[in-house]
């Protein structure tokens, strides 16, 4: 059942907020929430400061945001103005964090899924004393080189957990953070000592996040998993960029979340009802087997007499006149960027509170260490985020005479070789485990009540899967998330993958069925442009290994790169282990696997990747029989090749050899960079078709014969 | 309220189905639906054929699918086996269609969102007499050149409405088809004559579709819009590839759909309860102001004694032994691919029924035409899918002295210039209308009860937006759908865009804020690799116009290409109307806008697109002052350039001129094709940053000075 908290009378210590609702007439035809009062079940004591001071603290949040957005002439004041009471409550009463050590392991995680409201987060961080956000940084909001960019960016601002802005990503990241906590808690905590892993994950999300499908995916999983320490506050302000949400968003969100298995509470007046918010959070914590959604009805731009409750206040500065009117309306008598001392006095208590919380945790750790030295050592080894010494020795090496397999099978072998030596490896597939071959055999399924397990069943939810893995990675506790689907379905999760790359989350994307080689499922399932599309993406390592050694090499690169995601494209079909393919070669991005006698200049260079490297190799052998000098270059990762020295690159692809052919069952797009204007690419620049794989290769002309023909043409 | 229909006693005319449930023990721990019986409110007469014959018809569907999948050694028999009763009912009793004229305008639309079950659709099409699916085609399932590919493909098989397979797309397409019907019905039907636009849209979707976020997005919109003629049947078989759905999917789907504003009915035994299905559809039709979800609980692979209700029957052939056992279990005594004559007799009545339905519609049209000749002419002009004569004359032309604007503003002008002359133009934005500038001022909002309007408010649901537009386009009634968001958020909708390209849906993607030029919102909002990623996509026209004339040219191309989607990347910031930019030039993909005196070979060619063409032009002017001969090529569309003659391409980019520079505020990826191995690209191969746009251009070195520097370097 959904619990509703009505607007409360002000606490005895305080008085009514300056204006319950500013003079904004409700829009005609717009249904406002009218809910029955329900008694709060949890008793929560109000803190020992006056309501006046509480309101002052809340208004300080609002005006820092207003002033910063005005100064930068760009930004989103409406969300911070509406959510300021949540900010006050979370940072001043609820959350456990240490402003002076934002990396403290056992901190509560906060995610601003409504990332455009970044000034909300910067206001809170400034007020509570984070070193990254002194007043100068607030004043530099959205400026080049500042620590206060337009949207929260974990790689810029210490204390920001994840990068948000693209709507819906944040709530999924929050699910990932909660997964990480649940997993580590189940693995390490012991019943007879204080827990060493024990934090909540809080998230504020808005109407935009709620409309995005990705949030439904992740929320369905969070409900399924029963992540009781995930508490999401839904800023139900009923305004989005196009205007009132009733033009496109009239569903019953609370009921949907109940259907997803969440505990749902409604705070009807989020603008002033701090007690109601407090009580709601207490109730949320009391329900331990479900995540909680607190629907907090607010007015966007609360306090602005002429713009509150309109989209004008969503994404544009209030401007001088309206700012003055808002100051008057809220009784805020301080000049721009001035925070009253008594407000700082309240918020900066976070520093001592945080130090004390962290000290208590260290004490708990000491107790744990004394009683469970082995587990403590494991915990430390994992959470220091360093890879175990010699882990890469677990990767197998293959010889040409070994049985042919598909690279998805080699991938399965790698995952299972690494699972025992990498205790942080955790992940799974979007309902394609038997096809992606991604189960770690030493582990069971991560499920409600079985959080210590490491195989995650994501269901058919690719986009949330990626974003959840970002959250797991950015928990920064040594977990190495991987996730899997058919390569084509990266199209469903592309923004999450881009967010991995942008936010330096070293997620491993295991993408099988990487070409028309998947056969009969046809063009809806056959990637063509995907390799190019990821090669073009900054900070993404796009690997397409050929055979067992290169698959091992791809995993070595992927695991080593903890701040760079790797996508590994893997075949459905078998391929040989070609001579000279190697783990070391993969690390260089491209390398020669077959050459003419030492020192001789090749007549032609044939380049290939993955399942087509075999065609290049076979073509070379055939051409050599005709007296040609042929080099074969395996090209598993363009990005790594670009990072090699100019000498190395020249040694692999000498400028003097302009007769070049590439072969890859994918678009030619991009290959001109390596084959030049005169080179030829054997591939496919159109959609595939439904038929057995061998027929498709023949029909689309991706064959050894075509490589030979192209080689002869470029040599002519 | 959700209505539940319990399993019914067989109708008086028939008898019980051979096996209520085959010998499959329910899995331990798996909650099966146990629902209270509720009386059906709608009275529906059973047809005058025996239950025996009904079951025979249903089993014929099953065995065609079983046999075809066995023969192709690939495919998905489980879905058709479980859904066969739905197929029987829909095709034999419910749907209005003409197998001999699959293009009949007023047909009911059917979408198999669970596209892997394609043999279900081919079985139905074969049994009911579609010319595209004779028995030989059933036997050629999933083979090269067949009309029966692995997933339903509208561009291959006449009678298939849309292309499905990527999960969740189909239900969104169905929403789009229902939008098209509602729109045209509201525009053209008259109260005093029979409706000329009047059909239902049916969709079967499975657990996979339900897990995908895209389906929630579109379903939320369908509920918001109250699309009463959309009826979705949810094949609730509780099996997906990883096994039973209880490992990742335990939400209450029915309740979620109620929350989304749908009418929800539950048929508890979809395996045999044809009467229950019939009654459910009648109830669905009775509710006219909401879409209906009929949750149909089935056993996947119903009839297979050893594989039903397991994922083994999802995506692999039954094999000889299990097929024999299934034949025995279901009492099916016919050999492979044999359809008994009495089954054909039942199903092939669809041919005369369809002819009669179509004739009745033509009669209604004649009546309409007589009474409303002007409206009839408009209806015909629209639905013949030919563009109105001279429509392109509405596009404005600009001179260099015209005021500078952003291309998103030119785009707004184009949309509003075209809206009056293209009555099929319909579309909108994913909650960014004030930023994308996509409202047609002559129209109101498409809303419940206001279906005749042409501005669609998609909310923050990019992926569903694209897929809904695909459905609108593939309604094939002359509607020209466009949709819009920030260019970066194509990452949220990429599969829908690919499906436009694959399924020949001429959707226009209006993508504004196309580079770091968007400024302060920062790298989460700044496209870098997106131009490259769409240039690599087959059958997608990727346009990046510079100024007013090129924006007009982009729209001319986009509107003209009704079987090819176009993505138009548009700037946030102003740019000049450069001399010689033209609508005609855009049609060639790349063209010279500035050259040295006639006949002289340029020393260097500078290429640019969109907002950076200005930099190339300014660099040329500066270099000419230093005595260099410089050509400037505007390059709005790579795909169109590639389609030009070799002579034209050589005339624009002569092979003899190897000193080439490209400038585009985006990745260099792909440009090697035009600038060669020695060329230089001025752009950005890393993520952007949060700062004002002019600062970003300066900091990332995308300036006239850098173009000049690069030009000198390549000339050296």
Short mmCIF file of N, CA and C in Angstrom, two decimals, chain B residues 149-229:
data_model
loop_
_atom_site.label_atom_id
_atom_site.label_comp_id
_atom_site.label_asym_id
_atom_site.label_seq_id
_atom_site.Cartn_x
_atom_site.Cartn_y
_atom_site.Cartn_z
N UNK B 149 11.84 -14.63 -43.72
CA UNK B 149 13.10 -14.47 -42.98
C UNK B 149 12.93 -14.75 -41.48
N UNK B 150 14.06 -14.76 -40.79
CA UNK B 150 14.09 -15.13 -39.38
C UNK B 150 13.19 -14.30 -38.49
N UNK B 151 13.05 -13.05 -38.80
CA UNK B 151 12.13 -12.17 -38.10
C UNK B 151 11.25 -11.49 -39.14
N UNK B 152 10.05 -11.07 -38.77
CA UNK B 152 9.16 -10.46 -39.77
C UNK B 152 9.77 -9.17 -40.34
N UNK B 153 9.79 -9.07 -41.65
CA UNK B 153 10.40 -7.92 -42.30
C UNK B 153 9.44 -7.36 -43.34
N UNK B 154 8.92 -6.20 -43.08
CA UNK B 154 7.92 -5.60 -43.99
C UNK B 154 8.45 -5.36 -45.38
N UNK B 155 9.77 -5.17 -45.50
CA UNK B 155 10.35 -4.86 -46.81
C UNK B 155 10.65 -6.13 -47.60
N UNK B 156 10.36 -7.27 -47.00
CA UNK B 156 10.55 -8.55 -47.69
C UNK B 156 9.22 -9.22 -47.98
N UNK B 157 8.30 -9.18 -47.04
CA UNK B 157 7.10 -10.01 -47.11
C UNK B 157 5.85 -9.14 -47.18
N UNK B 158 5.19 -9.07 -48.35
CA UNK B 158 3.95 -8.30 -48.41
C UNK B 158 2.93 -8.87 -47.43
N UNK B 159 2.35 -8.01 -46.64
CA UNK B 159 1.42 -8.47 -45.61
C UNK B 159 2.00 -8.33 -44.21
N UNK B 160 3.30 -8.23 -44.13
CA UNK B 160 3.92 -7.92 -42.84
C UNK B 160 4.00 -6.40 -42.72
N UNK B 161 3.48 -5.86 -41.64
CA UNK B 161 3.33 -4.40 -41.55
C UNK B 161 4.63 -3.69 -41.18
N UNK B 162 5.34 -4.27 -40.24
CA UNK B 162 6.54 -3.62 -39.70
C UNK B 162 7.59 -4.69 -39.47
N UNK B 163 8.81 -4.25 -39.21
CA UNK B 163 9.90 -5.19 -38.96
C UNK B 163 10.13 -5.29 -37.46
N UNK B 164 10.14 -6.50 -36.96
CA UNK B 164 10.32 -6.68 -35.53
C UNK B 164 11.42 -7.72 -35.26
N UNK B 165 11.72 -7.88 -34.02
CA UNK B 165 12.79 -8.78 -33.61
C UNK B 165 13.50 -8.17 -32.41
N UNK B 166 14.06 -6.98 -32.59
CA UNK B 166 14.57 -6.26 -31.41
C UNK B 166 13.40 -6.01 -30.45
N UNK B 167 13.49 -6.54 -29.28
CA UNK B 167 12.30 -6.60 -28.42
C UNK B 167 11.80 -5.23 -28.01
N UNK B 168 10.48 -5.14 -27.95
CA UNK B 168 9.83 -3.91 -27.55
C UNK B 168 9.52 -2.97 -28.70
N UNK B 169 10.23 -3.10 -29.81
CA UNK B 169 9.98 -2.19 -30.94
C UNK B 169 8.56 -2.35 -31.46
N UNK B 170 8.10 -3.60 -31.55
CA UNK B 170 6.81 -3.86 -32.19
C UNK B 170 5.64 -3.20 -31.47
N UNK B 171 5.62 -3.29 -30.17
CA UNK B 171 4.49 -2.67 -29.46
C UNK B 171 4.50 -1.15 -29.68
N UNK B 172 5.68 -0.57 -29.80
CA UNK B 172 5.76 0.87 -30.09
C UNK B 172 5.29 1.15 -31.51
N UNK B 173 5.69 0.31 -32.46
CA UNK B 173 5.18 0.45 -33.83
C UNK B 173 3.66 0.38 -33.82
N UNK B 174 3.13 -0.54 -33.01
CA UNK B 174 1.67 -0.69 -32.93
C UNK B 174 1.03 0.59 -32.40
N UNK B 175 1.67 1.20 -31.43
CA UNK B 175 1.15 2.49 -30.94
C UNK B 175 1.16 3.50 -32.09
N UNK B 176 2.23 3.50 -32.87
CA UNK B 176 2.30 4.42 -34.01
C UNK B 176 1.21 4.15 -35.04
N UNK B 177 0.95 2.89 -35.32
CA UNK B 177 -0.12 2.54 -36.27
C UNK B 177 -1.47 3.01 -35.72
N UNK B 178 -1.67 2.84 -34.42
CA UNK B 178 -2.93 3.27 -33.81
C UNK B 178 -3.03 4.80 -33.79
N UNK B 179 -1.90 5.47 -33.62
CA UNK B 179 -1.89 6.94 -33.71
C UNK B 179 -2.32 7.37 -35.11
N UNK B 180 -1.76 6.71 -36.12
CA UNK B 180 -2.09 7.07 -37.50
C UNK B 180 -3.58 6.87 -37.76
N UNK B 181 -4.11 5.76 -37.28
CA UNK B 181 -5.53 5.49 -37.49
C UNK B 181 -6.37 6.55 -36.77
N UNK B 182 -6.05 6.81 -35.53
CA UNK B 182 -6.84 7.79 -34.76
C UNK B 182 -6.78 9.16 -35.43
N UNK B 183 -5.60 9.50 -35.91
CA UNK B 183 -5.41 10.81 -36.55
C UNK B 183 -6.24 10.93 -37.83
N UNK B 184 -6.09 9.94 -38.68
CA UNK B 184 -6.80 10.01 -39.97
C UNK B 184 -8.31 9.89 -39.76
N UNK B 185 -8.73 9.06 -38.82
CA UNK B 185 -10.16 8.93 -38.54
C UNK B 185 -10.72 10.27 -38.09
N UNK B 186 -9.98 10.95 -37.21
CA UNK B 186 -10.47 12.24 -36.71
C UNK B 186 -10.48 13.29 -37.80
N UNK B 187 -9.54 13.20 -38.71
CA UNK B 187 -9.47 14.20 -39.78
C UNK B 187 -10.53 13.98 -40.85
N UNK B 188 -10.81 12.71 -41.16
CA UNK B 188 -11.61 12.46 -42.36
C UNK B 188 -13.00 11.90 -42.11
N UNK B 189 -13.19 11.10 -41.10
CA UNK B 189 -14.52 10.51 -40.92
C UNK B 189 -15.56 11.59 -40.65
N UNK B 190 -16.79 11.32 -41.08
CA UNK B 190 -17.89 12.27 -40.90
C UNK B 190 -19.02 11.56 -40.16
N UNK B 191 -19.71 12.29 -39.34
CA UNK B 191 -20.73 11.64 -38.51
C UNK B 191 -21.89 11.04 -39.32
N UNK B 192 -22.16 11.58 -40.48
CA UNK B 192 -23.36 11.14 -41.18
C UNK B 192 -23.10 10.14 -42.31
N UNK B 193 -21.89 9.68 -42.42
CA UNK B 193 -21.60 8.59 -43.38
C UNK B 193 -20.74 7.55 -42.68
N UNK B 194 -20.70 6.38 -43.28
CA UNK B 194 -19.86 5.33 -42.68
C UNK B 194 -18.41 5.79 -42.64
N UNK B 195 -17.68 5.40 -41.61
CA UNK B 195 -16.28 5.84 -41.54
C UNK B 195 -15.46 5.22 -42.67
N UNK B 196 -14.54 5.99 -43.18
CA UNK B 196 -13.63 5.43 -44.19
C UNK B 196 -12.27 5.07 -43.58
N UNK B 197 -12.03 5.55 -42.39
CA UNK B 197 -10.82 5.15 -41.64
C UNK B 197 -11.32 4.50 -40.36
N UNK B 198 -11.13 3.22 -40.25
CA UNK B 198 -11.75 2.53 -39.12
C UNK B 198 -11.15 1.13 -38.98
N UNK B 199 -10.03 1.07 -38.33
CA UNK B 199 -9.46 -0.27 -38.11
C UNK B 199 -8.81 -0.37 -36.74
N UNK B 200 -8.65 -1.57 -36.30
CA UNK B 200 -7.94 -1.85 -35.05
C UNK B 200 -6.47 -2.12 -35.32
N UNK B 201 -5.69 -2.02 -34.28
CA UNK B 201 -4.30 -2.45 -34.34
C UNK B 201 -4.12 -3.51 -33.25
N UNK B 202 -3.69 -4.69 -33.67
CA UNK B 202 -3.44 -5.79 -32.73
C UNK B 202 -1.94 -6.03 -32.62
N UNK B 203 -1.56 -6.43 -31.47
CA UNK B 203 -0.14 -6.68 -31.24
C UNK B 203 0.01 -7.84 -30.28
N UNK B 204 0.90 -8.75 -30.59
CA UNK B 204 1.27 -9.77 -29.61
C UNK B 204 2.68 -9.48 -29.13
N UNK B 205 2.81 -9.37 -27.84
CA UNK B 205 4.13 -9.13 -27.26
C UNK B 205 4.38 -10.10 -26.13
N UNK B 206 5.65 -10.32 -25.85
CA UNK B 206 6.00 -11.33 -24.84
C UNK B 206 6.70 -10.73 -23.63
N UNK B 207 7.21 -11.61 -22.80
CA UNK B 207 7.90 -11.15 -21.59
C UNK B 207 9.10 -10.26 -21.93
N UNK B 208 9.80 -10.62 -23.00
CA UNK B 208 10.96 -9.83 -23.38
C UNK B 208 10.56 -8.40 -23.71
N UNK B 209 9.52 -8.26 -24.51
CA UNK B 209 9.03 -6.91 -24.85
C UNK B 209 8.66 -6.15 -23.58
N UNK B 210 8.06 -6.87 -22.65
CA UNK B 210 7.59 -6.23 -21.41
C UNK B 210 8.75 -5.75 -20.55
N UNK B 211 9.89 -6.42 -20.63
CA UNK B 211 11.02 -6.00 -19.79
C UNK B 211 11.72 -4.77 -20.36
N UNK B 212 11.68 -4.61 -21.67
CA UNK B 212 12.36 -3.49 -22.33
C UNK B 212 11.71 -2.16 -21.93
N UNK B 213 12.52 -1.18 -21.60
CA UNK B 213 12.00 0.13 -21.23
C UNK B 213 11.21 0.80 -22.32
N UNK B 214 11.56 0.54 -23.56
CA UNK B 214 10.88 1.20 -24.68
C UNK B 214 9.39 0.89 -24.66
N UNK B 215 9.02 -0.31 -24.25
CA UNK B 215 7.60 -0.67 -24.27
C UNK B 215 6.85 0.10 -23.19
N UNK B 216 7.52 0.36 -22.09
CA UNK B 216 6.86 1.16 -21.05
C UNK B 216 6.65 2.60 -21.53
N UNK B 217 7.64 3.12 -22.23
CA UNK B 217 7.50 4.48 -22.76
C UNK B 217 6.29 4.60 -23.68
N UNK B 218 6.24 3.71 -24.65
CA UNK B 218 5.15 3.80 -25.64
C UNK B 218 3.81 3.48 -25.00
N UNK B 219 3.81 2.56 -24.06
CA UNK B 219 2.55 2.19 -23.42
C UNK B 219 2.04 3.33 -22.55
N UNK B 220 2.96 4.06 -21.93
CA UNK B 220 2.55 5.23 -21.16
C UNK B 220 1.88 6.26 -22.07
N UNK B 221 2.45 6.45 -23.25
CA UNK B 221 1.85 7.39 -24.20
C UNK B 221 0.50 6.87 -24.70
N UNK B 222 0.43 5.58 -25.01
CA UNK B 222 -0.83 5.02 -25.51
C UNK B 222 -1.94 5.19 -24.48
N UNK B 223 -1.59 5.00 -23.21
CA UNK B 223 -2.56 5.21 -22.15
C UNK B 223 -2.95 6.68 -22.05
N UNK B 224 -1.95 7.53 -22.13
CA UNK B 224 -2.21 8.98 -22.09
C UNK B 224 -3.13 9.41 -23.23
N UNK B 225 -2.86 8.89 -24.38
CA UNK B 225 -3.65 9.27 -25.55
C UNK B 225 -5.01 8.54 -25.60
N UNK B 226 -5.16 7.51 -24.79
CA UNK B 226 -6.43 6.78 -24.79
C UNK B 226 -6.75 6.11 -26.12
N UNK B 227 -5.77 5.42 -26.66
CA UNK B 227 -5.94 4.80 -27.99
C UNK B 227 -6.80 3.54 -27.89
N UNK B 228 -8.09 3.73 -27.95
CA UNK B 228 -9.03 2.64 -27.69
C UNK B 228 -9.01 1.54 -28.72
N UNK B 229 -8.47 1.79 -29.88
CA UNK B 229 -8.46 0.76 -30.91
C UNK B 229 -7.13 0.02 -30.99
#
